[in-house]
Amino acid sequence: MNGLTPSVRRVRAQVGDRLLLCSDGLSDYVDEREIAQLLRTSDRHAALSQLVDAALRNGSRDNVTVVIADVLPGQDPQAGWLDALPYPA
Ligand SMILES: [Mn+2]
């Protein structure tokens, strides 16, 4: 695997949780406290924009990749994630 070892961790998500996946273009340029504060922005898309803006404002010269996942109620936890997509195959 090109000498790379993935870091894998299982977390128990609860309704209302918000998960952040990001590249080091964000995490190396914005401190965790500010990231946490911006993640509390209720509108997910606004939070995304604010996180990317903060990284660029702090001089990030790397790519800034940010994914926010909100854990929502109403999905059968036994169903596969493909079944949860809003668009049928
Ligand atoms: Mn990077």
PDB file of N, CA and C and ligand atoms in Angstrom:
ATOM      1  N   MET A   1       0.836  -1.218   0.000  1.00  0.00           N
ATOM      2  CA  MET A   1       0.000   0.000   0.000  1.00  0.00           C
ATOM      3  C   MET A   1       0.853   1.242   0.000  1.00  0.00           C
ATOM      4  N   ASN A   2       1.861   1.319  -0.822  1.00  0.00           N
ATOM      5  CA  ASN A   2       2.691   2.516  -0.947  1.00  0.00           C
ATOM      6  C   ASN A   2       3.311   2.934   0.374  1.00  0.00           C
ATOM      7  N   GLY A   3       3.424   2.018   1.332  1.00  0.00           N
ATOM      8  CA  GLY A   3       4.007   2.372   2.612  1.00  0.00           C
ATOM      9  C   GLY A   3       3.097   3.208   3.488  1.00  0.00           C
ATOM     10  N   LEU A   4       1.867   3.403   3.055  1.00  0.00           N
ATOM     11  CA  LEU A   4       0.929   4.197   3.855  1.00  0.00           C
ATOM     12  C   LEU A   4       0.060   3.267   4.686  1.00  0.00           C
ATOM     13  N   THR A   5      -0.190   3.648   5.904  1.00  0.00           N
ATOM     14  CA  THR A   5      -1.059   2.870   6.776  1.00  0.00           C
ATOM     15  C   THR A   5      -2.270   3.718   7.131  1.00  0.00           C
ATOM     16  N   PRO A   6      -3.443   3.256   6.748  1.00  0.00           N
ATOM     17  CA  PRO A   6      -4.630   4.059   7.078  1.00  0.00           C
ATOM     18  C   PRO A   6      -4.905   4.016   8.579  1.00  0.00           C
ATOM     19  N   SER A   7      -5.442   5.097   9.074  1.00  0.00           N
ATOM     20  CA  SER A   7      -5.889   5.152  10.455  1.00  0.00           C
ATOM     21  C   SER A   7      -7.398   4.946  10.435  1.00  0.00           C
ATOM     22  N   VAL A   8      -7.852   3.858  11.043  1.00  0.00           N
ATOM     23  CA  VAL A   8      -9.270   3.516  11.013  1.00  0.00           C
ATOM     24  C   VAL A   8      -9.792   3.499  12.443  1.00  0.00           C
ATOM     25  N   ARG A   9     -10.903   4.162  12.642  1.00  0.00           N
ATOM     26  CA  ARG A   9     -11.509   4.167  13.974  1.00  0.00           C
ATOM     27  C   ARG A   9     -13.023   4.124  13.827  1.00  0.00           C
ATOM     28  N   ARG A  10     -13.654   3.289  14.618  1.00  0.00           N
ATOM     29  CA  ARG A  10     -15.105   3.190  14.584  1.00  0.00           C
ATOM     30  C   ARG A  10     -15.666   4.072  15.690  1.00  0.00           C
ATOM     31  N   VAL A  11     -16.625   4.901  15.344  1.00  0.00           N
ATOM     32  CA  VAL A  11     -17.255   5.743  16.365  1.00  0.00           C
ATOM     33  C   VAL A  11     -18.750   5.440  16.390  1.00  0.00           C
ATOM     34  N   ARG A  12     -19.341   5.537  17.556  1.00  0.00           N
ATOM     35  CA  ARG A  12     -20.774   5.304  17.690  1.00  0.00           C
ATOM     36  C   ARG A  12     -21.469   6.651  17.530  1.00  0.00           C
ATOM     37  N   ALA A  13     -22.121   6.823  16.400  1.00  0.00           N
ATOM     38  CA  ALA A  13     -22.767   8.098  16.116  1.00  0.00           C
ATOM     39  C   ALA A  13     -24.177   8.119  16.690  1.00  0.00           C
ATOM     40  N   GLN A  14     -24.557   9.276  17.180  1.00  0.00           N
ATOM     41  CA  GLN A  14     -25.909   9.461  17.705  1.00  0.00           C
ATOM     42  C   GLN A  14     -26.582  10.582  16.934  1.00  0.00           C
ATOM     43  N   VAL A  15     -27.900  10.495  16.857  1.00  0.00           N
ATOM     44  CA  VAL A  15     -28.656  11.548  16.196  1.00  0.00           C
ATOM     45  C   VAL A  15     -28.277  12.897  16.803  1.00  0.00           C
ATOM     46  N   GLY A  16     -27.985  13.843  15.939  1.00  0.00           N
ATOM     47  CA  GLY A  16     -27.574  15.158  16.396  1.00  0.00           C
ATOM     48  C   GLY A  16     -26.073  15.359  16.321  1.00  0.00           C
ATOM     49  N   ASP A  17     -25.334  14.265  16.187  1.00  0.00           N
ATOM     50  CA  ASP A  17     -23.883  14.402  16.044  1.00  0.00           C
ATOM     51  C   ASP A  17     -23.552  15.006  14.684  1.00  0.00           C
ATOM     52  N   ARG A  18     -22.449  15.673  14.624  1.00  0.00           N
ATOM     53  CA  ARG A  18     -21.930  16.202  13.354  1.00  0.00           C
ATOM     54  C   ARG A  18     -20.489  15.729  13.222  1.00  0.00           C
ATOM     55  N   LEU A  19     -20.215  15.044  12.116  1.00  0.00           N
ATOM     56  CA  LEU A  19     -18.880  14.501  11.881  1.00  0.00           C
ATOM     57  C   LEU A  19     -18.167  15.342  10.836  1.00  0.00           C
ATOM     58  N   LEU A  20     -16.874  15.545  11.045  1.00  0.00           N
ATOM     59  CA  LEU A  20     -16.053  16.306  10.108  1.00  0.00           C
ATOM     60  C   LEU A  20     -14.950  15.409   9.565  1.00  0.00           C
ATOM     61  N   LEU A  21     -14.849  15.332   8.258  1.00  0.00           N
ATOM     62  CA  LEU A  21     -13.704  14.726   7.587  1.00  0.00           C
ATOM     63  C   LEU A  21     -13.028  15.853   6.838  1.00  0.00           C
ATOM     64  N   CYS A  22     -11.715  15.986   7.008  1.00  0.00           N
ATOM     65  CA  CYS A  22     -11.048  17.093   6.327  1.00  0.00           C
ATOM     66  C   CYS A  22      -9.609  16.739   6.013  1.00  0.00           C
ATOM     67  N   SER A  23      -9.074  17.460   5.076  1.00  0.00           N
ATOM     68  CA  SER A  23      -7.657  17.307   4.749  1.00  0.00           C
ATOM     69  C   SER A  23      -6.828  18.219   5.655  1.00  0.00           C
ATOM     70  N   ASP A  24      -5.520  17.997   5.620  1.00  0.00           N
ATOM     71  CA  ASP A  24      -4.654  18.823   6.463  1.00  0.00           C
ATOM     72  C   ASP A  24      -4.558  20.259   5.936  1.00  0.00           C
ATOM     73  N   GLY A  25      -5.119  20.494   4.767  1.00  0.00           N
ATOM     74  CA  GLY A  25      -5.234  21.878   4.298  1.00  0.00           C
ATOM     75  C   GLY A  25      -6.128  22.691   5.219  1.00  0.00           C
ATOM     76  N   LEU A  26      -7.026  22.013   5.931  1.00  0.00           N
ATOM     77  CA  LEU A  26      -7.816  22.677   6.973  1.00  0.00           C
ATOM     78  C   LEU A  26      -7.145  22.526   8.335  1.00  0.00           C
ATOM     79  N   SER A  27      -6.885  21.298   8.736  1.00  0.00           N
ATOM     80  CA  SER A  27      -6.477  21.057  10.130  1.00  0.00           C
ATOM     81  C   SER A  27      -5.107  21.640  10.471  1.00  0.00           C
ATOM     82  N   ASP A  28      -4.238  21.836   9.468  1.00  0.00           N
ATOM     83  CA  ASP A  28      -2.933  22.437   9.745  1.00  0.00           C
ATOM     84  C   ASP A  28      -2.991  23.963   9.818  1.00  0.00           C
ATOM     85  N   TYR A  29      -4.113  24.540   9.412  1.00  0.00           N
ATOM     86  CA  TYR A  29      -4.179  26.004   9.307  1.00  0.00           C
ATOM     87  C   TYR A  29      -5.234  26.654  10.193  1.00  0.00           C
ATOM     88  N   VAL A  30      -6.132  25.834  10.731  1.00  0.00           N
ATOM     89  CA  VAL A  30      -7.168  26.370  11.618  1.00  0.00           C
ATOM     90  C   VAL A  30      -7.140  25.544  12.897  1.00  0.00           C
ATOM     91  N   ASP A  31      -7.039  26.216  14.048  1.00  0.00           N
ATOM     92  CA  ASP A  31      -6.920  25.440  15.283  1.00  0.00           C
ATOM     93  C   ASP A  31      -8.250  24.769  15.644  1.00  0.00           C
ATOM     94  N   GLU A  32      -8.126  23.720  16.431  1.00  0.00           N
ATOM     95  CA  GLU A  32      -9.293  22.876  16.728  1.00  0.00           C
ATOM     96  C   GLU A  32     -10.418  23.662  17.374  1.00  0.00           C
ATOM     97  N   ARG A  33     -10.067  24.646  18.192  1.00  0.00           N
ATOM     98  CA  ARG A  33     -11.114  25.419  18.866  1.00  0.00           C
ATOM     99  C   ARG A  33     -11.948  26.194  17.855  1.00  0.00           C
ATOM    100  N   GLU A  34     -11.273  26.794  16.867  1.00  0.00           N
ATOM    101  CA  GLU A  34     -12.013  27.537  15.846  1.00  0.00           C
ATOM    102  C   GLU A  34     -12.810  26.585  14.957  1.00  0.00           C
ATOM    103  N   ILE A  35     -12.214  25.427  14.626  1.00  0.00           N
ATOM    104  CA  ILE A  35     -12.957  24.436  13.837  1.00  0.00           C
ATOM    105  C   ILE A  35     -14.231  24.025  14.578  1.00  0.00           C
ATOM    106  N   ALA A  36     -14.087  23.741  15.865  1.00  0.00           N
ATOM    107  CA  ALA A  36     -15.255  23.325  16.652  1.00  0.00           C
ATOM    108  C   ALA A  36     -16.309  24.424  16.687  1.00  0.00           C
ATOM    109  N   GLN A  37     -15.845  25.667  16.842  1.00  0.00           N
ATOM    110  CA  GLN A  37     -16.787  26.787  16.889  1.00  0.00           C
ATOM    111  C   GLN A  37     -17.535  26.918  15.562  1.00  0.00           C
ATOM    112  N   LEU A  38     -16.805  26.820  14.447  1.00  0.00           N
ATOM    113  CA  LEU A  38     -17.454  26.979  13.144  1.00  0.00           C
ATOM    114  C   LEU A  38     -18.383  25.802  12.842  1.00  0.00           C
ATOM    115  N   LEU A  39     -18.050  24.625  13.362  1.00  0.00           N
ATOM    116  CA  LEU A  39     -18.919  23.458  13.150  1.00  0.00           C
ATOM    117  C   LEU A  39     -20.261  23.620  13.853  1.00  0.00           C
ATOM    118  N   ARG A  40     -20.321  24.506  14.841  1.00  0.00           N
ATOM    119  CA  ARG A  40     -21.588  24.722  15.547  1.00  0.00           C
ATOM    120  C   ARG A  40     -22.550  25.596  14.741  1.00  0.00           C
ATOM    121  N   THR A  41     -22.076  26.144  13.624  1.00  0.00           N
ATOM    122  CA  THR A  41     -22.978  26.870  12.733  1.00  0.00           C
ATOM    123  C   THR A  41     -24.065  25.900  12.280  1.00  0.00           C
ATOM    124  N   SER A  42     -25.317  26.248  12.538  1.00  0.00           N
ATOM    125  CA  SER A  42     -26.365  25.250  12.324  1.00  0.00           C
ATOM    126  C   SER A  42     -26.497  24.854  10.854  1.00  0.00           C
ATOM    127  N   ASP A  43     -26.362  25.826   9.941  1.00  0.00           N
ATOM    128  CA  ASP A  43     -26.486  25.507   8.523  1.00  0.00           C
ATOM    129  C   ASP A  43     -25.201  24.820   8.048  1.00  0.00           C
ATOM    130  N   ARG A  44     -25.341  23.580   7.602  1.00  0.00           N
ATOM    131  CA  ARG A  44     -24.177  22.772   7.229  1.00  0.00           C
ATOM    132  C   ARG A  44     -23.366  23.413   6.112  1.00  0.00           C
ATOM    133  N   HIS A  45     -24.056  23.959   5.109  1.00  0.00           N
ATOM    134  CA  HIS A  45     -23.347  24.558   3.978  1.00  0.00           C
ATOM    135  C   HIS A  45     -22.611  25.834   4.386  1.00  0.00           C
ATOM    136  N   ALA A  46     -23.223  26.591   5.269  1.00  0.00           N
ATOM    137  CA  ALA A  46     -22.548  27.789   5.781  1.00  0.00           C
ATOM    138  C   ALA A  46     -21.312  27.394   6.582  1.00  0.00           C
ATOM    139  N   ALA A  47     -21.426  26.333   7.367  1.00  0.00           N
ATOM    140  CA  ALA A  47     -20.272  25.859   8.148  1.00  0.00           C
ATOM    141  C   ALA A  47     -19.135  25.446   7.219  1.00  0.00           C
ATOM    142  N   LEU A  48     -19.471  24.733   6.137  1.00  0.00           N
ATOM    143  CA  LEU A  48     -18.454  24.337   5.163  1.00  0.00           C
ATOM    144  C   LEU A  48     -17.726  25.553   4.617  1.00  0.00           C
ATOM    145  N   SER A  49     -18.486  26.544   4.170  1.00  0.00           N
ATOM    146  CA  SER A  49     -17.885  27.741   3.585  1.00  0.00           C
ATOM    147  C   SER A  49     -16.998  28.454   4.589  1.00  0.00           C
ATOM    148  N   GLN A  50     -17.474  28.540   5.830  1.00  0.00           N
ATOM    149  CA  GLN A  50     -16.705  29.255   6.849  1.00  0.00           C
ATOM    150  C   GLN A  50     -15.400  28.531   7.175  1.00  0.00           C
ATOM    151  N   LEU A  51     -15.441  27.206   7.183  1.00  0.00           N
ATOM    152  CA  LEU A  51     -14.213  26.438   7.452  1.00  0.00           C
ATOM    153  C   LEU A  51     -13.191  26.632   6.336  1.00  0.00           C
ATOM    154  N   VAL A  52     -13.648  26.535   5.084  1.00  0.00           N
ATOM    155  CA  VAL A  52     -12.728  26.720   3.959  1.00  0.00           C
ATOM    156  C   VAL A  52     -12.197  28.152   3.957  1.00  0.00           C
ATOM    157  N   ASP A  53     -13.072  29.122   4.192  1.00  0.00           N
ATOM    158  CA  ASP A  53     -12.641  30.523   4.225  1.00  0.00           C
ATOM    159  C   ASP A  53     -11.584  30.746   5.309  1.00  0.00           C
ATOM    160  N   ALA A  54     -11.793  30.126   6.481  1.00  0.00           N
ATOM    161  CA  ALA A  54     -10.837  30.303   7.585  1.00  0.00           C
ATOM    162  C   ALA A  54      -9.468  29.740   7.205  1.00  0.00           C
ATOM    163  N   ALA A  55      -9.457  28.576   6.539  1.00  0.00           N
ATOM    164  CA  ALA A  55      -8.178  27.981   6.131  1.00  0.00           C
ATOM    165  C   ALA A  55      -7.465  28.878   5.131  1.00  0.00           C
ATOM    166  N   LEU A  56      -8.200  29.375   4.157  1.00  0.00           N
ATOM    167  CA  LEU A  56      -7.590  30.230   3.136  1.00  0.00           C
ATOM    168  C   LEU A  56      -7.132  31.551   3.739  1.00  0.00           C
ATOM    169  N   ARG A  57      -7.928  32.094   4.658  1.00  0.00           N
ATOM    170  CA  ARG A  57      -7.573  33.350   5.330  1.00  0.00           C
ATOM    171  C   ARG A  57      -6.283  33.175   6.149  1.00  0.00           C
ATOM    172  N   ASN A  58      -6.088  31.958   6.684  1.00  0.00           N
ATOM    173  CA  ASN A  58      -4.887  31.684   7.485  1.00  0.00           C
ATOM    174  C   ASN A  58      -3.704  31.253   6.629  1.00  0.00           C
ATOM    175  N   GLY A  59      -3.858  31.352   5.310  1.00  0.00           N
ATOM    176  CA  GLY A  59      -2.715  31.133   4.438  1.00  0.00           C
ATOM    177  C   GLY A  59      -2.522  29.708   3.950  1.00  0.00           C
ATOM    178  N   SER A  60      -3.557  28.863   4.049  1.00  0.00           N
ATOM    179  CA  SER A  60      -3.406  27.493   3.573  1.00  0.00           C
ATOM    180  C   SER A  60      -3.052  27.493   2.092  1.00  0.00           C
ATOM    181  N   ARG A  61      -1.982  26.781   1.749  1.00  0.00           N
ATOM    182  CA  ARG A  61      -1.575  26.682   0.354  1.00  0.00           C
ATOM    183  C   ARG A  61      -1.771  25.256  -0.158  1.00  0.00           C
ATOM    184  N   ASP A  62      -2.355  24.420   0.701  1.00  0.00           N
ATOM    185  CA  ASP A  62      -2.670  23.040   0.358  1.00  0.00           C
ATOM    186  C   ASP A  62      -4.115  23.020  -0.146  1.00  0.00           C
ATOM    187  N   ASN A  63      -4.557  21.889  -0.681  1.00  0.00           N
ATOM    188  CA  ASN A  63      -5.986  21.793  -0.970  1.00  0.00           C
ATOM    189  C   ASN A  63      -6.740  21.762   0.351  1.00  0.00           C
ATOM    190  N   VAL A  64      -7.924  22.329   0.358  1.00  0.00           N
ATOM    191  CA  VAL A  64      -8.741  22.372   1.568  1.00  0.00           C
ATOM    192  C   VAL A  64     -10.000  21.557   1.283  1.00  0.00           C
ATOM    193  N   THR A  65     -10.025  20.335   1.798  1.00  0.00           N
ATOM    194  CA  THR A  65     -11.160  19.443   1.566  1.00  0.00           C
ATOM    195  C   THR A  65     -11.917  19.278   2.877  1.00  0.00           C
ATOM    196  N   VAL A  66     -13.209  19.550   2.837  1.00  0.00           N
ATOM    197  CA  VAL A  66     -14.024  19.495   4.045  1.00  0.00           C
ATOM    198  C   VAL A  66     -15.322  18.752   3.733  1.00  0.00           C
ATOM    199  N   VAL A  67     -15.615  17.732   4.534  1.00  0.00           N
ATOM    200  CA  VAL A  67     -16.882  17.010   4.437  1.00  0.00           C
ATOM    201  C   VAL A  67     -17.532  17.054   5.809  1.00  0.00           C
ATOM    202  N   ILE A  68     -18.777  17.498   5.859  1.00  0.00           N
ATOM    203  CA  ILE A  68     -19.538  17.508   7.110  1.00  0.00           C
ATOM    204  C   ILE A  68     -20.687  16.519   6.970  1.00  0.00           C
ATOM    205  N   ALA A  69     -20.819  15.629   7.947  1.00  0.00           N
ATOM    206  CA  ALA A  69     -21.912  14.661   7.940  1.00  0.00           C
ATOM    207  C   ALA A  69     -22.727  14.837   9.218  1.00  0.00           C
ATOM    208  N   ASP A  70     -23.999  15.168   9.045  1.00  0.00           N
ATOM    209  CA  ASP A  70     -24.902  15.266  10.189  1.00  0.00           C
ATOM    210  C   ASP A  70     -25.624  13.941  10.354  1.00  0.00           C
ATOM    211  N   VAL A  71     -25.707  13.477  11.577  1.00  0.00           N
ATOM    212  CA  VAL A  71     -26.427  12.232  11.867  1.00  0.00           C
ATOM    213  C   VAL A  71     -27.886  12.595  12.109  1.00  0.00           C
ATOM    214  N   LEU A  72     -28.745  12.103  11.219  1.00  0.00           N
ATOM    215  CA  LEU A  72     -30.158  12.464  11.234  1.00  0.00           C
ATOM    216  C   LEU A  72     -31.014  11.293  11.698  1.00  0.00           C
ATOM    217  N   PRO A  73     -32.176  11.583  12.248  1.00  0.00           N
ATOM    218  CA  PRO A  73     -33.082  10.503  12.651  1.00  0.00           C
ATOM    219  C   PRO A  73     -33.811   9.930  11.443  1.00  0.00           C
ATOM    220  N   GLY A  74     -34.370   8.778  11.626  1.00  0.00           N
ATOM    221  CA  GLY A  74     -35.307   8.264  10.643  1.00  0.00           C
ATOM    222  C   GLY A  74     -34.745   7.223   9.698  1.00  0.00           C
ATOM    223  N   GLN A  75     -33.465   6.907   9.801  1.00  0.00           N
ATOM    224  CA  GLN A  75     -32.926   5.864   8.939  1.00  0.00           C
ATOM    225  C   GLN A  75     -32.799   4.572   9.735  1.00  0.00           C
ATOM    226  N   ASP A  76     -33.145   3.474   9.097  1.00  0.00           N
ATOM    227  CA  ASP A  76     -32.979   2.173   9.722  1.00  0.00           C
ATOM    228  C   ASP A  76     -31.484   1.889   9.866  1.00  0.00           C
ATOM    229  N   PRO A  77     -30.995   1.765  11.102  1.00  0.00           N
ATOM    230  CA  PRO A  77     -29.543   1.576  11.277  1.00  0.00           C
ATOM    231  C   PRO A  77     -29.040   0.277  10.657  1.00  0.00           C
ATOM    232  N   GLN A  78     -29.933  -0.669  10.363  1.00  0.00           N
ATOM    233  CA  GLN A  78     -29.508  -1.924   9.747  1.00  0.00           C
ATOM    234  C   GLN A  78     -29.416  -1.806   8.234  1.00  0.00           C
ATOM    235  N   ALA A  79     -30.023  -0.749   7.669  1.00  0.00           N
ATOM    236  CA  ALA A  79     -30.019  -0.594   6.219  1.00  0.00           C
ATOM    237  C   ALA A  79     -28.634  -0.155   5.750  1.00  0.00           C
ATOM    238  N   GLY A  80     -28.255  -0.600   4.597  1.00  0.00           N
ATOM    239  CA  GLY A  80     -26.987  -0.171   4.029  1.00  0.00           C
ATOM    240  C   GLY A  80     -27.060   1.291   3.633  1.00  0.00           C
ATOM    241  N   TRP A  81     -25.913   1.925   3.515  1.00  0.00           N
ATOM    242  CA  TRP A  81     -25.908   3.351   3.207  1.00  0.00           C
ATOM    243  C   TRP A  81     -26.467   3.624   1.808  1.00  0.00           C
ATOM    244  N   LEU A  82     -26.366   2.655   0.905  1.00  0.00           N
ATOM    245  CA  LEU A  82     -26.920   2.885  -0.437  1.00  0.00           C
ATOM    246  C   LEU A  82     -28.428   3.084  -0.370  1.00  0.00           C
ATOM    247  N   ASP A  83     -29.062   2.374   0.581  1.00  0.00           N
ATOM    248  CA  ASP A  83     -30.517   2.494   0.709  1.00  0.00           C
ATOM    249  C   ASP A  83     -30.923   3.868   1.226  1.00  0.00           C
ATOM    250  N   ALA A  84     -29.989   4.577   1.852  1.00  0.00           N
ATOM    251  CA  ALA A  84     -30.309   5.867   2.442  1.00  0.00           C
ATOM    252  C   ALA A  84     -30.176   7.013   1.439  1.00  0.00           C
ATOM    253  N   LEU A  85     -29.615   6.743   0.256  1.00  0.00           N
ATOM    254  CA  LEU A  85     -29.443   7.812  -0.721  1.00  0.00           C
ATOM    255  C   LEU A  85     -30.817   8.269  -1.228  1.00  0.00           C
ATOM    256  N   PRO A  86     -30.954   9.567  -1.478  1.00  0.00           N
ATOM    257  CA  PRO A  86     -32.260  10.074  -1.924  1.00  0.00           C
ATOM    258  C   PRO A  86     -32.575   9.718  -3.361  1.00  0.00           C
ATOM    259  N   TYR A  87     -31.609   9.234  -4.121  1.00  0.00           N
ATOM    260  CA  TYR A  87     -31.834   8.950  -5.528  1.00  0.00           C
ATOM    261  C   TYR A  87     -31.764   7.449  -5.755  1.00  0.00           C
ATOM    262  N   PRO A  88     -32.795   6.870  -6.341  1.00  0.00           N
ATOM    263  CA  PRO A  88     -32.760   5.421  -6.596  1.00  0.00           C
ATOM    264  C   PRO A  88     -31.712   5.078  -7.642  1.00  0.00           C
ATOM    265  N   ALA A  89     -31.204   3.864  -7.568  1.00  0.00           N
ATOM    266  CA  ALA A  89     -30.175   3.423  -8.523  1.00  0.00           C
ATOM    267  C   ALA A  89     -30.778   3.282  -9.917  1.00  0.00           C
TER     268      ALA A  89
HETATM  269 MN    MN B   1      -2.474  17.928   2.411  1.00  0.00          MN
END
